[in-house]
Short mmCIF file of C-alpha atoms and ligand atoms in Angstrom, two decimals:
data_model
loop_
_atom_site.label_atom_id
_atom_site.label_comp_id
_atom_site.label_asym_id
_atom_site.label_seq_id
_atom_site.Cartn_x
_atom_site.Cartn_y
_atom_site.Cartn_z
CA MET A 1 -0.19 -0.19 0.16
CA VAL A 2 1.27 3.30 -1.06
CA ILE A 3 1.44 5.88 2.26
CA GLU A 4 2.20 9.51 1.20
CA LYS A 5 3.88 11.35 3.81
CA ASN A 6 3.69 15.29 4.65
CA ILE A 7 1.01 15.94 2.18
CA SER A 8 -1.23 19.11 1.46
CA LEU A 9 -4.67 18.78 2.08
CA LYS A 10 -5.69 21.54 0.06
CA PRO A 11 -7.07 19.48 -3.15
CA PHE A 12 -8.67 17.42 -0.69
CA ASN A 13 -11.26 19.68 0.76
CA THR A 14 -13.83 21.97 -0.72
CA PHE A 15 -12.79 25.01 1.37
CA GLY A 16 -9.45 24.66 -0.03
CA ILE A 17 -7.66 25.02 2.94
CA ASP A 18 -4.00 24.56 3.11
CA VAL A 19 -3.02 22.40 6.00
CA LYS A 20 -0.78 19.32 6.04
CA ALA A 21 -1.58 15.56 6.69
CA GLN A 22 1.16 13.55 8.47
CA PHE A 23 0.08 10.66 6.16
CA LEU A 24 -2.46 9.89 3.40
CA ALA A 25 -3.50 6.42 1.92
CA ASN A 26 -6.18 5.68 -0.79
CA ILE A 27 -8.57 3.20 0.52
CA ASP A 28 -9.53 1.20 -2.48
CA SER A 29 -10.98 -2.04 -0.94
CA ILE A 30 -12.07 -3.72 2.29
CA SER A 31 -8.71 -5.89 2.51
CA ALA A 32 -6.82 -2.19 2.66
CA LEU A 33 -8.62 -1.29 5.58
CA ASP A 34 -8.01 -4.86 6.96
CA GLU A 35 -4.27 -4.07 6.44
CA ILE A 36 -4.21 -0.51 8.28
CA TYR A 37 -5.94 -1.44 11.11
CA ARG A 38 -3.68 -4.70 11.55
CA ARG A 39 -0.24 -3.55 10.37
CA ALA A 40 1.63 -2.66 13.89
CA GLU A 41 3.15 0.46 12.69
CA PHE A 42 -0.08 2.17 11.72
CA ILE A 43 -1.80 1.06 14.80
CA PRO A 44 -0.34 3.88 17.13
CA LEU A 45 -1.54 6.56 14.57
CA PRO A 46 -4.69 8.29 14.93
CA LYS A 47 -6.79 8.07 11.79
CA PHE A 48 -9.16 10.35 10.07
CA ILE A 49 -11.89 8.74 7.49
CA LEU A 50 -12.38 11.32 4.25
CA GLY A 51 -14.65 11.17 1.43
CA SER A 52 -14.63 14.20 -0.79
CA GLY A 53 -14.02 16.75 1.82
CA SER A 54 -17.11 18.64 1.06
CA ASN A 55 -18.72 18.77 4.84
CA ILE A 56 -15.49 19.37 6.85
CA LEU A 57 -13.31 22.61 7.87
CA PHE A 58 -9.69 21.72 8.42
CA THR A 59 -8.48 24.42 11.22
CA LYS A 60 -5.14 22.80 12.00
CA SER A 61 -2.42 20.32 10.57
CA GLN A 62 -3.68 16.78 10.93
CA ARG A 63 -1.15 14.79 12.85
CA LYS A 64 -3.03 11.68 11.42
CA LEU A 65 -3.38 8.78 8.98
CA ILE A 66 -6.11 10.00 6.40
CA LEU A 67 -8.12 7.25 5.02
CA LYS A 68 -9.23 8.73 1.59
CA ILE A 69 -12.05 6.22 0.60
CA ASP A 70 -12.26 5.27 -2.69
CA ILE A 71 -13.91 1.87 -2.53
CA LYS A 72 -15.75 1.87 -5.84
CA GLY A 73 -18.53 -0.35 -7.72
CA ILE A 74 -22.26 0.16 -8.72
CA SER A 75 -24.55 -2.95 -9.18
CA GLN A 76 -27.96 -3.84 -9.29
CA VAL A 77 -28.35 -6.43 -6.42
CA ALA A 78 -32.18 -7.05 -6.53
CA GLU A 79 -35.48 -6.32 -8.34
CA LYS A 80 -39.27 -6.78 -7.52
CA GLY A 81 -42.15 -5.54 -9.38
CA ASN A 82 -41.18 -1.82 -9.98
CA ASP A 83 -38.54 -1.79 -6.87
CA VAL A 84 -34.81 -1.97 -7.94
CA TRP A 85 -32.25 -2.39 -5.27
CA ILE A 86 -28.53 -0.96 -6.07
CA ARG A 87 -25.35 -1.52 -4.07
CA VAL A 88 -22.72 1.29 -4.38
CA GLY A 89 -18.95 1.19 -2.95
CA ALA A 90 -18.19 4.17 -0.46
CA GLY A 91 -16.03 6.04 -2.41
CA GLU A 92 -18.18 6.61 -5.52
CA ILE A 93 -19.04 10.12 -6.34
CA TRP A 94 -22.73 10.84 -5.04
CA HIS A 95 -23.66 12.90 -8.18
CA GLN A 96 -22.15 10.13 -10.57
CA MET A 97 -24.27 7.72 -8.86
CA VAL A 98 -27.51 9.81 -9.32
CA LEU A 99 -26.56 10.31 -13.13
CA TRP A 100 -26.28 6.41 -13.55
CA CYS A 101 -29.51 5.90 -11.63
CA ILE A 102 -31.26 8.35 -14.66
CA ASP A 103 -29.63 6.62 -17.09
CA HIS A 104 -30.81 3.37 -16.00
CA ASP A 105 -34.40 4.56 -15.67
CA LEU A 106 -34.56 4.46 -11.82
CA GLY A 107 -36.23 6.88 -9.86
CA GLY A 108 -35.76 8.29 -6.38
CA VAL A 109 -32.49 10.58 -6.17
CA GLU A 110 -33.09 12.84 -8.94
CA ASN A 111 -33.86 15.79 -6.49
CA LEU A 112 -30.46 14.97 -4.60
CA SER A 113 -28.43 15.55 -8.03
CA LEU A 114 -25.28 17.77 -7.65
CA ILE A 115 -24.49 17.07 -4.12
CA PRO A 116 -21.25 16.96 -3.76
CA GLY A 117 -19.43 14.28 -1.76
CA THR A 118 -18.98 10.00 -1.96
CA ILE A 119 -21.92 7.62 -1.35
CA GLY A 120 -20.17 6.51 1.70
CA ALA A 121 -20.39 10.02 3.33
CA ALA A 122 -24.24 10.51 2.71
CA PRO A 123 -25.47 8.57 5.66
CA ILE A 124 -23.17 10.36 7.89
CA GLN A 125 -25.64 13.56 7.89
CA ASN A 126 -28.46 11.69 5.99
CA ILE A 127 -27.91 14.12 3.06
CA GLY A 128 -31.29 16.21 1.78
CA ALA A 129 -32.21 18.70 -0.57
CA TYR A 130 -35.41 19.71 -2.39
CA GLY A 131 -37.90 18.12 -0.39
CA VAL A 132 -35.76 14.54 -0.34
CA GLU A 133 -33.46 13.06 1.85
CA LEU A 134 -31.39 9.87 1.40
CA SER A 135 -33.27 8.14 3.98
CA ASP A 136 -36.01 8.17 1.49
CA VAL A 137 -34.38 5.82 -0.55
CA PHE A 138 -32.16 4.28 1.80
CA ASP A 139 -32.20 0.11 2.53
CA SER A 140 -28.87 -0.85 4.36
CA LEU A 141 -25.23 0.03 4.41
CA GLU A 142 -21.96 -1.90 5.31
CA ALA A 143 -19.70 -0.63 7.56
CA PHE A 144 -16.40 -1.95 9.09
CA GLU A 145 -16.21 -1.68 12.87
CA ILE A 146 -12.95 -0.31 13.82
CA LYS A 147 -12.57 -2.08 17.06
CA SER A 148 -13.48 -5.75 15.79
CA GLY A 149 -12.65 -5.32 11.99
CA LYS A 150 -16.14 -7.08 11.02
CA ILE A 151 -18.14 -5.54 8.58
CA LEU A 152 -21.50 -5.18 9.83
CA ARG A 153 -24.79 -4.26 8.07
CA PHE A 154 -27.54 -1.48 9.24
CA ASN A 155 -30.78 -1.33 7.90
CA LYS A 156 -32.62 2.01 8.06
CA SER A 157 -34.11 2.20 11.40
CA GLN A 158 -30.59 1.38 13.02
CA CYS A 159 -29.22 4.50 11.38
CA GLN A 160 -31.81 6.93 13.27
CA PHE A 161 -31.68 9.50 10.35
CA GLY A 162 -32.97 12.68 11.15
CA TYR A 163 -32.48 16.40 9.75
CA ARG A 164 -28.74 16.05 9.02
CA GLU A 165 -28.40 13.66 11.41
CA SER A 166 -27.44 9.77 12.05
CA VAL A 167 -25.99 7.40 14.37
CA PHE A 168 -22.85 7.84 12.81
CA LYS A 169 -22.75 11.39 13.88
CA GLY A 170 -24.06 10.63 16.93
CA ILE A 171 -23.51 7.60 19.54
CA TYR A 172 -21.20 5.66 17.03
CA SER A 173 -19.05 8.59 15.88
CA GLY A 174 -15.46 7.60 15.10
CA GLN A 175 -16.48 3.99 15.42
CA PHE A 176 -17.48 2.71 11.88
CA ILE A 177 -16.38 3.50 8.37
CA ILE A 178 -18.88 3.04 5.81
CA THR A 179 -17.92 0.97 2.93
CA SER A 180 -21.10 0.37 0.93
CA VAL A 181 -24.62 1.79 0.84
CA THR A 182 -27.66 -0.08 -0.66
CA LEU A 183 -30.20 2.13 -2.11
CA LYS A 184 -34.07 1.01 -3.02
CA LEU A 185 -35.23 2.98 -6.07
CA THR A 186 -37.81 2.72 -8.34
CA LYS A 187 -38.98 1.93 -12.20
CA LYS A 188 -42.01 4.01 -11.45
CA PRO A 189 -40.93 7.09 -9.77
CA LYS A 190 -43.60 9.52 -7.81
CA LEU A 191 -41.76 12.80 -8.83
CA ASN A 192 -41.44 15.22 -5.91
CA ILE A 193 -41.86 18.52 -7.36
CA ALA A 194 -43.46 20.08 -4.28
CA TYR A 195 -40.53 22.39 -3.67
CA GLY A 196 -41.94 25.36 -5.64
CA ALA A 197 -38.94 26.25 -7.59
CA ILE A 198 -38.76 22.99 -8.97
CA GLN A 199 -41.94 23.20 -11.09
CA ALA A 200 -41.07 26.74 -11.89
CA THR A 201 -37.72 25.83 -13.47
CA LEU A 202 -39.39 23.07 -15.35
CA ASP A 203 -42.19 25.21 -16.90
CA SER A 204 -39.74 28.17 -18.02
CA MET A 205 -37.28 25.14 -19.33
CA GLY A 206 -40.54 24.29 -21.63
CA LYS A 207 -39.80 20.61 -19.93
CA GLU A 208 -42.04 17.57 -19.29
CA LEU A 209 -42.16 15.80 -15.79
CA ASN A 210 -39.65 12.92 -15.97
CA ILE A 211 -36.47 11.85 -13.75
CA ARG A 212 -34.05 13.53 -15.98
CA ASN A 213 -35.75 17.01 -16.11
CA VAL A 214 -36.15 17.26 -12.57
CA SER A 215 -32.66 16.45 -12.20
CA ASP A 216 -31.80 19.12 -14.68
CA ALA A 217 -34.07 21.65 -13.00
CA VAL A 218 -32.44 20.99 -9.35
CA ILE A 219 -29.02 21.06 -11.04
CA HIS A 220 -30.22 24.71 -12.69
CA ILE A 221 -31.45 25.96 -9.43
CA ARG A 222 -28.59 24.86 -7.42
CA GLN A 223 -25.96 26.39 -10.02
CA THR A 224 -27.91 29.70 -9.65
CA LYS A 225 -27.91 29.80 -6.13
CA LEU A 226 -24.57 28.07 -4.52
CA PRO A 227 -21.25 28.75 -5.47
CA ASP A 228 -19.11 26.04 -7.16
CA PRO A 229 -16.33 24.84 -4.99
CA GLY A 230 -14.19 24.53 -7.58
CA GLN A 231 -14.31 28.53 -8.35
CA LEU A 232 -14.95 29.31 -4.62
CA GLY A 233 -13.68 27.52 -1.52
CA ASN A 234 -17.12 26.37 0.70
CA ALA A 235 -18.66 23.91 2.36
CA GLY A 236 -22.15 24.18 1.48
CA SER A 237 -24.56 25.25 4.02
CA PHE A 238 -22.31 26.02 7.08
CA PHE A 239 -25.08 25.75 9.88
CA LYS A 240 -27.98 23.56 10.00
CA ASN A 241 -31.73 25.59 9.86
CA PRO A 242 -32.65 25.76 13.32
CA ILE A 243 -35.58 24.11 14.75
CA ILE A 244 -37.30 26.36 17.57
CA GLU A 245 -40.37 25.74 19.83
CA LEU A 246 -43.49 27.31 18.82
CA PRO A 247 -43.60 29.87 21.63
CA LEU A 248 -40.54 31.34 20.91
CA TYR A 249 -41.35 31.21 16.79
CA GLU A 250 -44.70 33.35 18.28
CA ALA A 251 -42.88 35.78 20.31
CA LEU A 252 -40.23 36.48 17.29
CA LYS A 253 -43.07 36.82 14.65
CA GLU A 254 -44.81 39.74 16.73
CA ILE A 255 -41.48 41.66 16.21
CA TYR A 256 -40.47 40.23 12.50
CA HIS A 257 -43.79 39.88 10.75
CA GLU A 258 -42.04 38.50 7.59
CA LEU A 259 -40.22 35.70 9.63
CA PRO A 260 -39.95 32.83 6.98
CA SER A 261 -40.49 29.32 8.45
CA PHE A 262 -41.47 25.76 7.48
CA PRO A 263 -43.76 23.27 9.39
CA VAL A 264 -41.83 20.57 11.22
CA ASP A 265 -44.59 19.29 13.92
CA ASP A 266 -46.93 20.40 16.40
CA VAL A 267 -44.69 21.77 19.08
CA SER A 268 -41.68 22.88 16.75
CA ILE A 269 -41.04 24.70 13.33
CA LYS A 270 -37.92 25.44 11.18
CA ILE A 271 -36.34 28.88 10.69
CA PRO A 272 -34.08 29.43 7.40
CA ALA A 273 -30.68 30.16 8.89
CA ALA A 274 -30.05 32.20 5.59
CA TRP A 275 -32.73 34.70 6.90
CA LEU A 276 -31.27 35.01 10.35
CA ILE A 277 -27.81 35.17 9.09
CA ALA A 278 -29.10 38.02 6.36
CA GLN A 279 -30.86 39.85 8.99
CA CYS A 280 -27.76 40.15 11.25
CA GLY A 281 -25.99 42.08 8.25
CA TRP A 282 -23.57 39.29 7.30
CA LYS A 283 -24.91 38.66 3.82
CA GLY A 284 -22.19 39.29 1.06
CA LYS A 285 -19.50 40.51 3.76
CA LYS A 286 -16.18 39.94 2.77
CA PHE A 287 -13.03 39.82 5.11
CA ASP A 288 -9.91 40.07 3.38
CA ARG A 289 -9.49 36.40 2.13
CA ILE A 290 -12.90 34.81 3.68
CA GLY A 291 -16.27 35.83 3.74
CA VAL A 292 -20.25 35.16 3.65
CA HIS A 293 -21.68 34.10 0.00
CA GLU A 294 -23.31 37.09 -1.70
CA HIS A 295 -26.33 34.88 -2.74
CA GLN A 296 -26.70 32.31 0.29
CA PRO A 297 -25.66 33.39 3.28
CA LEU A 298 -25.69 30.42 5.04
CA VAL A 299 -22.42 29.45 3.21
CA LEU A 300 -19.36 30.68 4.17
CA VAL A 301 -16.57 31.00 1.46
CA ASN A 302 -12.66 30.71 1.02
CA PHE A 303 -11.67 33.49 -1.43
CA GLY A 304 -8.33 31.99 -1.53
CA GLY A 305 -5.66 31.58 0.87
CA GLY A 306 -8.12 31.78 3.91
CA THR A 307 -7.52 29.49 7.08
CA GLY A 308 -9.89 27.07 8.62
CA GLN A 309 -9.16 29.25 12.14
CA GLU A 310 -10.48 32.35 10.13
CA ILE A 311 -13.52 30.80 8.62
CA LEU A 312 -14.37 29.05 12.28
CA LYS A 313 -13.75 32.60 13.89
CA LEU A 314 -16.35 34.33 11.74
CA SER A 315 -18.64 31.52 12.27
CA GLU A 316 -18.55 32.00 15.88
CA LYS A 317 -19.33 35.65 15.58
CA ILE A 318 -22.07 34.81 13.22
CA GLN A 319 -23.57 32.79 16.01
CA SER A 320 -23.11 34.88 19.04
CA SER A 321 -25.01 37.73 16.79
CA ILE A 322 -27.94 35.56 15.89
CA GLN A 323 -28.18 34.37 19.62
CA LYS A 324 -28.17 37.97 20.53
CA LYS A 325 -30.92 38.98 18.11
CA PHE A 326 -33.15 36.18 18.28
CA GLY A 327 -32.25 34.02 21.12
CA ILE A 328 -31.86 30.88 18.62
CA ASP A 329 -28.13 28.81 18.59
CA LEU A 330 -27.08 28.02 15.43
CA ILE A 331 -25.80 24.55 15.01
CA ARG A 332 -22.92 24.13 12.79
CA GLU A 333 -23.70 21.56 9.85
CA VAL A 334 -20.10 21.46 8.62
CA GLN A 335 -17.50 19.25 11.04
CA VAL A 336 -14.18 21.07 12.22
CA PHE A 337 -11.13 19.34 12.66
P1 LIG B 1 -16.35 14.60 3.92
O1 LIG B 1 -16.73 16.16 4.03
O2 LIG B 1 -15.26 13.83 3.47
O3 LIG B 1 -16.59 13.98 5.33
C1 LIG B 1 -17.77 14.50 6.21
C2 LIG B 1 -17.96 13.27 7.53
O4 LIG B 1 -18.02 12.10 7.06
C3 LIG B 1 -16.41 13.33 8.15
O5 LIG B 1 -16.72 13.42 9.64
C4 LIG B 1 -15.70 12.23 7.46
O6 LIG B 1 -14.83 11.58 8.56
C5 LIG B 1 -17.17 11.36 7.37
N1 LIG B 1 -16.92 10.45 6.25
C6 LIG B 1 -17.07 10.20 5.21
N2 LIG B 1 -16.69 9.00 4.57
C7 LIG B 1 -17.23 8.25 5.39
C8 LIG B 1 -17.11 6.92 5.10
N3 LIG B 1 -16.92 6.07 4.11
N4 LIG B 1 -17.57 6.37 6.71
C9 LIG B 1 -17.38 6.88 7.77
N5 LIG B 1 -17.38 8.19 7.75
C10 LIG B 1 -17.04 8.80 6.63
N6 LIG B 1 -25.36 18.12 1.81
C11 LIG B 1 -26.64 17.88 1.97
O7 LIG B 1 -27.20 17.60 2.97
N7 LIG B 1 -27.49 18.80 1.03
C12 LIG B 1 -26.87 19.58 0.33
O8 LIG B 1 -27.75 19.97 -0.52
C13 LIG B 1 -25.51 20.17 0.26
N8 LIG B 1 -25.24 20.92 -0.66
C14 LIG B 1 -23.54 21.25 -0.86
C15 LIG B 1 -23.29 22.22 -1.59
C16 LIG B 1 -21.83 22.48 -1.82
C17 LIG B 1 -21.36 23.33 -2.48
C18 LIG B 1 -21.21 21.84 -0.60
C19 LIG B 1 -19.66 22.05 -1.22
C20 LIG B 1 -21.47 20.88 0.00
C21 LIG B 1 -22.97 20.39 0.54
N9 LIG B 1 -23.43 19.55 0.80
C22 LIG B 1 -24.89 19.39 1.14
C23 LIG B 1 -22.49 19.04 2.15
C24 LIG B 1 -21.89 17.67 1.45
O9 LIG B 1 -22.00 17.51 0.08
C25 LIG B 1 -22.47 16.43 2.06
O10 LIG B 1 -22.15 16.61 3.55
C26 LIG B 1 -21.57 15.31 1.74
O11 LIG B 1 -22.33 14.15 1.99
C27 LIG B 1 -19.98 15.06 2.39
O12 LIG B 1 -19.45 14.04 1.60
P2 LIG B 1 -18.06 14.08 1.57
O13 LIG B 1 -17.28 12.72 1.09
O14 LIG B 1 -17.41 15.12 1.14
O15 LIG B 1 -17.89 14.03 2.69
N1 LIG B 2 -33.01 33.22 2.35
C1 LIG B 2 -33.13 34.15 2.74
N2 LIG B 2 -31.86 35.21 2.48
C2 LIG B 2 -31.16 34.72 1.24
C3 LIG B 2 -31.14 33.10 1.00
C4 LIG B 2 -32.04 32.54 1.79
O1 LIG B 2 -33.90 34.93 3.55
O2 LIG B 2 -30.09 35.16 0.99
C5 LIG B 2 -34.31 32.38 3.30
C6 LIG B 2 -35.46 32.23 2.30
O3 LIG B 2 -36.91 32.27 3.27
C7 LIG B 2 -35.64 30.93 1.73
C8 LIG B 2 -34.93 30.17 2.39
O4 LIG B 2 -34.07 31.03 3.15
O5 LIG B 2 -36.67 30.35 1.33
C9 LIG B 2 -34.34 28.83 2.24
O6 LIG B 2 -33.48 29.13 1.21
P1 LIG B 2 -32.81 27.73 0.50
O7 LIG B 2 -33.99 27.13 -0.40
O8 LIG B 2 -31.82 28.26 -0.34
O9 LIG B 2 -32.41 26.70 1.46
P2 LIG B 2 -31.57 26.47 2.69
O10 LIG B 2 -32.69 26.39 3.89
O11 LIG B 2 -30.64 27.79 2.81
C10 LIG B 2 -31.42 23.97 2.51
C11 LIG B 2 -30.12 23.01 2.79
C12 LIG B 2 -29.41 22.99 1.66
C13 LIG B 2 -30.19 22.43 0.44
C14 LIG B 2 -31.08 23.52 0.29
C15 LIG B 2 -32.29 22.97 -1.08
C16 LIG B 2 -29.77 22.94 5.27
C17 LIG B 2 -28.64 23.58 6.41
N3 LIG B 2 -29.42 23.69 4.04
O12 LIG B 2 -30.52 25.16 2.47
O13 LIG B 2 -28.60 22.40 1.96
O14 LIG B 2 -29.27 22.23 -0.49
O15 LIG B 2 -32.17 23.62 1.24
O16 LIG B 2 -32.95 21.98 -0.20
O17 LIG B 2 -30.94 22.42 5.38
C18 LIG B 2 -26.25 22.12 2.67
O18 LIG B 2 -26.24 20.98 3.50
O19 LIG B 2 -25.11 21.96 2.67
C19 LIG B 2 -27.00 22.64 1.90
C20 LIG B 2 -26.42 23.23 0.91
#
């Protein structure tokens, strides 16, 4: 196995933060994982599991062995009526897999087009966009248990998916490496265009309703709203949209009549963090090498040469201004290392 030493992580994170890793290994099979966790020289090294680095912020050099998950393969594993199950290696790129599904006339993931990252990271925060979450199409996953070296299978309920949450971010954090994910797709999709902008985009493109066109509409919307990490360093939404209790919402609505919200359940409601951040005057602010995106204030950006520490400090200032003005705690979506 090739282990690279003292390597810059700049190409391996979408913020483009230039920190060094002590060691980096490309993991393209389960046997490569076995080797890493069995060979005496690697045992004492702290490890870090890396996909495409699109939901992380590096704030310091990583004195670790970085395991870049590159396990490939997409295959159909079962079919029953209109349902089709596909098993995907953790290192496959999520959007490439979405395109594969569309090419094979399999519906279910079209609303999740163009989300950066790998399949193996998708369950970690139960990725979601445009009214669909991974959990809607998730069947099961396989993961390497670090302490035993065994491959275990998790079904949907065992993953305890929530809004940008799973058991792998919670109680099992740091204990498993996801090696493959099995999705349940359909040959007869019920298209989800409830997210207003999708229908409007399809209409403006003059396109009929099918999975490819829904995917194209989502890609179009995303490209107009979110910065391309290839052009401008970022990790998507830096914070989660806060879910607050109804009494706080009602008190705020008295003051801010235009406060936007999305229903969650009988006792709580979701507030767009982008709106809160914009209200505090952060939208489009530039601080030397870093800043807040001009169109989507939930996205913090690195114009080039910014450090993780600078971005983290900016995020903390945003959090405290939102707490002061609205009494709401913004929780980070991006994981800081
Ligand atoms: P990484 O950033 O490499 O890792 C994320 C976390 O998962 C780390 O803790 C890492 O240790 C762990 N991890 C990675 N792979 C594995 C594995 N195989 N086993 C165990 N742990 C692992 N997210 C959304 O939900 N919806 C969006 O619409 C969305 N839009 C985005 C837009 C942009 C422009 C960007 C840059 C990001 C966006 N994101 C979005 C966030 C990001 O795309 C997802 O969180 C994605 O799943 C991260 O994948 P990754 O491979 O880059 O993970
Ligand atoms: N808004 C403003 N000002 C702005 C932008 C947005 O007030 O400048 C308000 C508006 O009220 C708007 C609302 O924010 O209706 C929601 O904005 P948007 O549709 O852009 O979505 P979001 O809530 O900011 C979430 C996800 C995204 C996902 C999109 C689409 C989170 C934390 N973010 O963003 O996911 O792509 O919806 O479904 O839930 C990510 O997780 O990294 C990510 C990009």
